[in-house]
Every structure is written in structure tokens, then in C-alpha cells.
PDB file of C-alpha atoms in Angstrom:
ATOM      1  CA  MET U   1      77.590 121.413  92.772  1.00  0.00           C
ATOM      2  CA  ASN U   2      80.676 120.353  90.920  1.00  0.00           C
ATOM      3  CA  ASP U   3      83.476 121.735  93.077  1.00  0.00           C
ATOM      4  CA  ALA U   4      86.566 119.747  93.954  1.00  0.00           C
ATOM      5  CA  ALA U   5      86.650 121.589  97.278  1.00  0.00           C
ATOM      6  CA  PRO U   6      86.577 119.523 100.454  1.00  0.00           C
ATOM      7  CA  GLY U   7      83.112 119.294 101.920  1.00  0.00           C
ATOM      8  CA  SER U   8      81.355 120.121  98.670  1.00  0.00           C
ATOM      9  CA  ARG U   9      78.658 117.798  97.408  1.00  0.00           C
ATOM     10  CA  ARG U  10      77.720 116.790  93.913  1.00  0.00           C
ATOM     11  CA  LYS U  11      74.460 115.176  92.905  1.00  0.00           C
ATOM     12  CA  LEU U  12      75.103 111.872  91.169  1.00  0.00           C
ATOM     13  CA  SER U  13      72.723 110.306  88.705  1.00  0.00           C
ATOM     14  CA  GLY U  14      72.877 107.535  86.125  1.00  0.00           C
ATOM     15  CA  ARG U  15      74.268 110.033  83.641  1.00  0.00           C
ATOM     16  CA  THR U  16      76.873 111.614  85.869  1.00  0.00           C
ATOM     17  CA  GLY U  17      80.311 111.099  84.432  1.00  0.00           C
ATOM     18  CA  LEU U  18      83.211 110.688  86.810  1.00  0.00           C
ATOM     19  CA  SER U  19      86.737 111.796  86.054  1.00  0.00           C
ATOM     20  CA  GLN U  20      89.512 109.189  86.082  1.00  0.00           C
ATOM     21  CA  GLY U  21      90.603 110.500  89.468  1.00  0.00           C
ATOM     22  CA  GLU U  22      87.086 110.205  90.891  1.00  0.00           C
ATOM     23  CA  GLN U  23      86.787 106.675  89.531  1.00  0.00           C
ATOM     24  CA  ARG U  24      90.085 105.738  91.167  1.00  0.00           C
ATOM     25  CA  VAL U  25      89.079 107.254  94.495  1.00  0.00           C
ATOM     26  CA  LEU U  26      85.875 105.195  94.469  1.00  0.00           C
ATOM     27  CA  SER U  27      87.838 102.029  93.706  1.00  0.00           C
ATOM     28  CA  TYR U  28      90.304 102.815  96.519  1.00  0.00           C
ATOM     29  CA  LEU U  29      87.446 103.308  98.969  1.00  0.00           C
ATOM     30  CA  VAL U  30      85.940  99.938  98.029  1.00  0.00           C
ATOM     31  CA  LEU U  31      89.358  98.247  98.253  1.00  0.00           C
ATOM     32  CA  PHE U  32      90.144  99.798 101.643  1.00  0.00           C
ATOM     33  CA  ALA U  33      86.733  98.885 103.078  1.00  0.00           C
ATOM     34  CA  ALA U  34      86.990  95.306 101.801  1.00  0.00           C
ATOM     35  CA  ALA U  35      90.515  94.884 103.189  1.00  0.00           C
ATOM     36  CA  ALA U  36      89.525  96.310 106.572  1.00  0.00           C
ATOM     37  CA  ALA U  37      86.470  94.035 106.752  1.00  0.00           C
ATOM     38  CA  HIS U  38      88.568  91.005 105.792  1.00  0.00           C
ATOM     39  CA  PHE U  39      91.236  91.683 108.410  1.00  0.00           C
ATOM     40  CA  THR U  40      88.625  92.428 111.064  1.00  0.00           C
ATOM     41  CA  SER U  41      87.006  89.055 110.369  1.00  0.00           C
ATOM     42  CA  LEU U  42      90.393  87.368 110.984  1.00  0.00           C
ATOM     43  CA  ALA U  43      91.226  89.368 114.111  1.00  0.00           C
ATOM     44  CA  ASP U  44      90.192  86.687 116.612  1.00  0.00           C
ATOM     45  CA  ALA U  45      92.263  83.987 114.908  1.00  0.00           C
ATOM     46  CA  ALA U  46      95.340  86.163 114.287  1.00  0.00           C
ATOM     47  CA  PRO U  47      95.214  89.315 116.435  1.00  0.00           C
ATOM     48  CA  HIS U  48      98.866  90.234 115.776  1.00  0.00           C
ATOM     49  CA  ALA U  49      98.840  89.659 112.013  1.00  0.00           C
ATOM     50  CA  PRO U  50      99.573  92.771 109.953  1.00  0.00           C
ATOM     51  CA  ARG U  51      96.586  94.368 108.272  1.00  0.00           C
ATOM     52  CA  LEU U  52      98.722  94.917 105.198  1.00  0.00           C
ATOM     53  CA  ILE U  53      97.708  96.564 101.951  1.00  0.00           C
ATOM     54  CA  LEU U  54     100.222  97.176  99.145  1.00  0.00           C
ATOM     55  CA  LEU U  55      99.571  99.808  96.468  1.00  0.00           C
ATOM     56  CA  ASP U  56     101.889 100.151  93.470  1.00  0.00           C
ATOM     57  CA  ASP U  57     101.893 103.605  91.843  1.00  0.00           C
ATOM     58  CA  ALA U  58      99.533 104.661  94.608  1.00  0.00           C
ATOM     59  CA  PHE U  59      96.992 107.376  94.001  1.00  0.00           C
ATOM     60  CA  ALA U  60      97.950 107.925  90.337  1.00  0.00           C
ATOM     61  CA  LYS U  61      95.552 110.354  88.616  1.00  0.00           C
ATOM     62  CA  VAL U  62      94.215 111.486  92.005  1.00  0.00           C
ATOM     63  CA  ASP U  63      94.696 115.122  93.023  1.00  0.00           C
ATOM     64  CA  GLU U  64      97.161 115.924  95.819  1.00  0.00           C
ATOM     65  CA  PRO U  65      94.646 117.089  98.452  1.00  0.00           C
ATOM     66  CA  THR U  66      92.882 113.746  98.052  1.00  0.00           C
ATOM     67  CA  HIS U  67      96.171 111.866  98.681  1.00  0.00           C
ATOM     68  CA  ALA U  68      96.075 113.093 102.270  1.00  0.00           C
ATOM     69  CA  ARG U  69      92.412 112.151 102.671  1.00  0.00           C
ATOM     70  CA  LEU U  70      93.074 108.634 101.366  1.00  0.00           C
ATOM     71  CA  GLY U  71      96.049 108.349 103.728  1.00  0.00           C
ATOM     72  CA  ARG U  72      93.801 109.357 106.623  1.00  0.00           C
ATOM     73  CA  ILE U  73      91.256 106.702 105.628  1.00  0.00           C
ATOM     74  CA  LEU U  74      93.999 104.044 105.695  1.00  0.00           C
ATOM     75  CA  VAL U  75      94.873 105.181 109.226  1.00  0.00           C
ATOM     76  CA  ASP U  76      91.232 105.344 110.340  1.00  0.00           C
ATOM     77  CA  LEU U  77      90.665 101.777 109.095  1.00  0.00           C
ATOM     78  CA  ASP U  78      93.776 100.654 111.018  1.00  0.00           C
ATOM     79  CA  LEU U  79      95.410  99.310 107.861  1.00  0.00           C
ATOM     80  CA  ASP U  80      99.170  98.824 107.586  1.00  0.00           C
ATOM     81  CA  PHE U  81     100.240 100.036 104.167  1.00  0.00           C
ATOM     82  CA  VAL U  82     103.117 100.136 101.722  1.00  0.00           C
ATOM     83  CA  LEU U  83     102.760 102.640  98.901  1.00  0.00           C
ATOM     84  CA  THR U  84     105.036 103.017  95.890  1.00  0.00           C
ATOM     85  CA  SER U  85     104.989 106.161  93.827  1.00  0.00           C
ATOM     86  CA  GLU U  86     107.161 108.463  91.781  1.00  0.00           C
ATOM     87  CA  ARG U  87     105.625 111.548  93.356  1.00  0.00           C
ATOM     88  CA  LEU U  88     104.133 110.842  96.790  1.00  0.00           C
ATOM     89  CA  ILE U  89     106.042 112.443  99.621  1.00  0.00           C
ATOM     90  CA  GLY U  90     103.762 111.207 102.400  1.00  0.00           C
ATOM     91  CA  ASN U  91     103.932 114.259 104.615  1.00  0.00           C
ATOM     92  CA  TRP U  92     100.210 114.426 105.253  1.00  0.00           C
ATOM     93  CA  PRO U  93      99.161 116.236 108.454  1.00  0.00           C
ATOM     94  CA  ASP U  94      96.260 113.803 109.008  1.00  0.00           C
ATOM     95  CA  VAL U  95      98.623 110.808 109.053  1.00  0.00           C
ATOM     96  CA  PRO U  96     100.305 110.689 112.490  1.00  0.00           C
ATOM     97  CA  SER U  97     103.435 108.758 111.499  1.00  0.00           C
ATOM     98  CA  LEU U  98     105.148 107.175 108.518  1.00  0.00           C
ATOM     99  CA  HIS U  99     108.447 105.704 107.482  1.00  0.00           C
ATOM    100  CA  ILE U 100     109.362 106.963 104.024  1.00  0.00           C
ATOM    101  CA  TYR U 101     112.049 105.401 101.853  1.00  0.00           C
ATOM    102  CA  GLU U 102     113.257 107.218  98.772  1.00  0.00           C
ATOM    103  CA  CYS U 103     115.025 104.929  96.315  1.00  0.00           C
ATOM    104  CA  LEU U 104     117.713 106.452  94.124  1.00  0.00           C
ATOM    105  CA  ARG U 105     119.450 104.840  91.172  1.00  0.00           C
ATOM    106  CA  ASP U 106     122.577 106.101  89.429  1.00  0.00           C
ATOM    107  CA  PRO U 107     122.772 104.585  85.931  1.00  0.00           C
ATOM    108  CA  HIS U 108     126.571 104.459  86.242  1.00  0.00           C
ATOM    109  CA  VAL U 109     126.629 102.520  89.530  1.00  0.00           C
ATOM    110  CA  ARG U 110     125.154  99.093  90.242  1.00  0.00           C
ATOM    111  CA  GLY U 111     122.415  98.898  92.859  1.00  0.00           C
ATOM    112  CA  VAL U 112     119.918 101.231  94.459  1.00  0.00           C
ATOM    113  CA  ALA U 113     120.521 103.638  97.326  1.00  0.00           C
ATOM    114  CA  THR U 114     117.797 104.570  99.786  1.00  0.00           C
ATOM    115  CA  LEU U 115     117.148 107.547 102.007  1.00  0.00           C
ATOM    116  CA  HIS U 116     115.030 106.874 105.082  1.00  0.00           C
ATOM    117  CA  TYR U 117     112.767 109.585 106.460  1.00  0.00           C
ATOM    118  CA  THR U 118     110.272 109.588 109.282  1.00  0.00           C
ATOM    119  CA  TRP U 119     107.103 111.652 109.432  1.00  0.00           C
ATOM    120  CA  ASN U 120     105.563 112.516 112.806  1.00  0.00           C
ATOM    121  CA  GLY U 121     102.443 114.318 111.605  1.00  0.00           C
ATOM    122  CA  ARG U 122     104.231 117.670 111.552  1.00  0.00           C
ATOM    123  CA  GLN U 123     107.666 117.292 110.017  1.00  0.00           C
ATOM    124  CA  ARG U 124     109.699 114.927 107.886  1.00  0.00           C
ATOM    125  CA  ARG U 125     113.139 114.035 109.207  1.00  0.00           C
ATOM    126  CA  LEU U 126     116.034 112.335 107.426  1.00  0.00           C
ATOM    127  CA  MET U 127     117.212 109.374 109.501  1.00  0.00           C
ATOM    128  CA  PRO U 128     120.921 108.743 109.973  1.00  0.00           C
ATOM    129  CA  VAL U 129     122.436 105.740 108.265  1.00  0.00           C
TER     130      VAL U 129
END
């Protein structure tokens, strides 16, 4: 099978070509697993240390339904994460909570303005300044 539908399976062989998105997903999975294993190995020495992973231009070339699945994996692995992106909104039902900061820049004004949102697994809410 070669469906992109959730739950579908595809037989992989030595000749199976992966799309750029599929290649990126595989690299994210390896990165997430390695980070989680590393932080777990340090847990006794530093139980309160953040399990922080930073991803610049996160999930580029990965389809939108997979964004939510990757977000859920970050949560399941108990990783703390900061993601930057031009297009991620972060309102993924499988992610129970997020703080979202949208950075805005006016070319005629110095500096960057931010909007702060919270996500509670169901709705995104603009936070007061």
C-alpha cells in the first residue's frame, strides 16, 4: 500500500524511495528517540532539568496531519520543545497544552511584536498583554 492515510502500511524494501517528507519524519523520529533516551539517562542526576529540544523551521516538507502526530510523539516522550516555523499554528488536538508566540515585524518600525496564545487541547486563546 502507498496511502498517506493514517494507519496505512507500506512495504519497504531496499529499492523503496521515500519522499522528502517521509525522510524528514524518519529523521525526526530518530532525533526524538535519541533525545528522550539521553534525558532519561540523566534523570537521576538532574530530575528537574528541562528535557529541551529546539527545532528551527520545524516540520518543513512534512504534511499537516503528520505535524500533529509528531507533536503527540514529543508529548508522549515527555520532551519540552520550542518550535519555530512560518506556518505551524500548533493547535493539535493530541497535544494537551502549548504556549504559542506569533512574532510580527513591521518594516517601518524597529523591533518585533509578539502575540501570545495558549492552547488547551481544544481551543487557542489570545492572552492579554
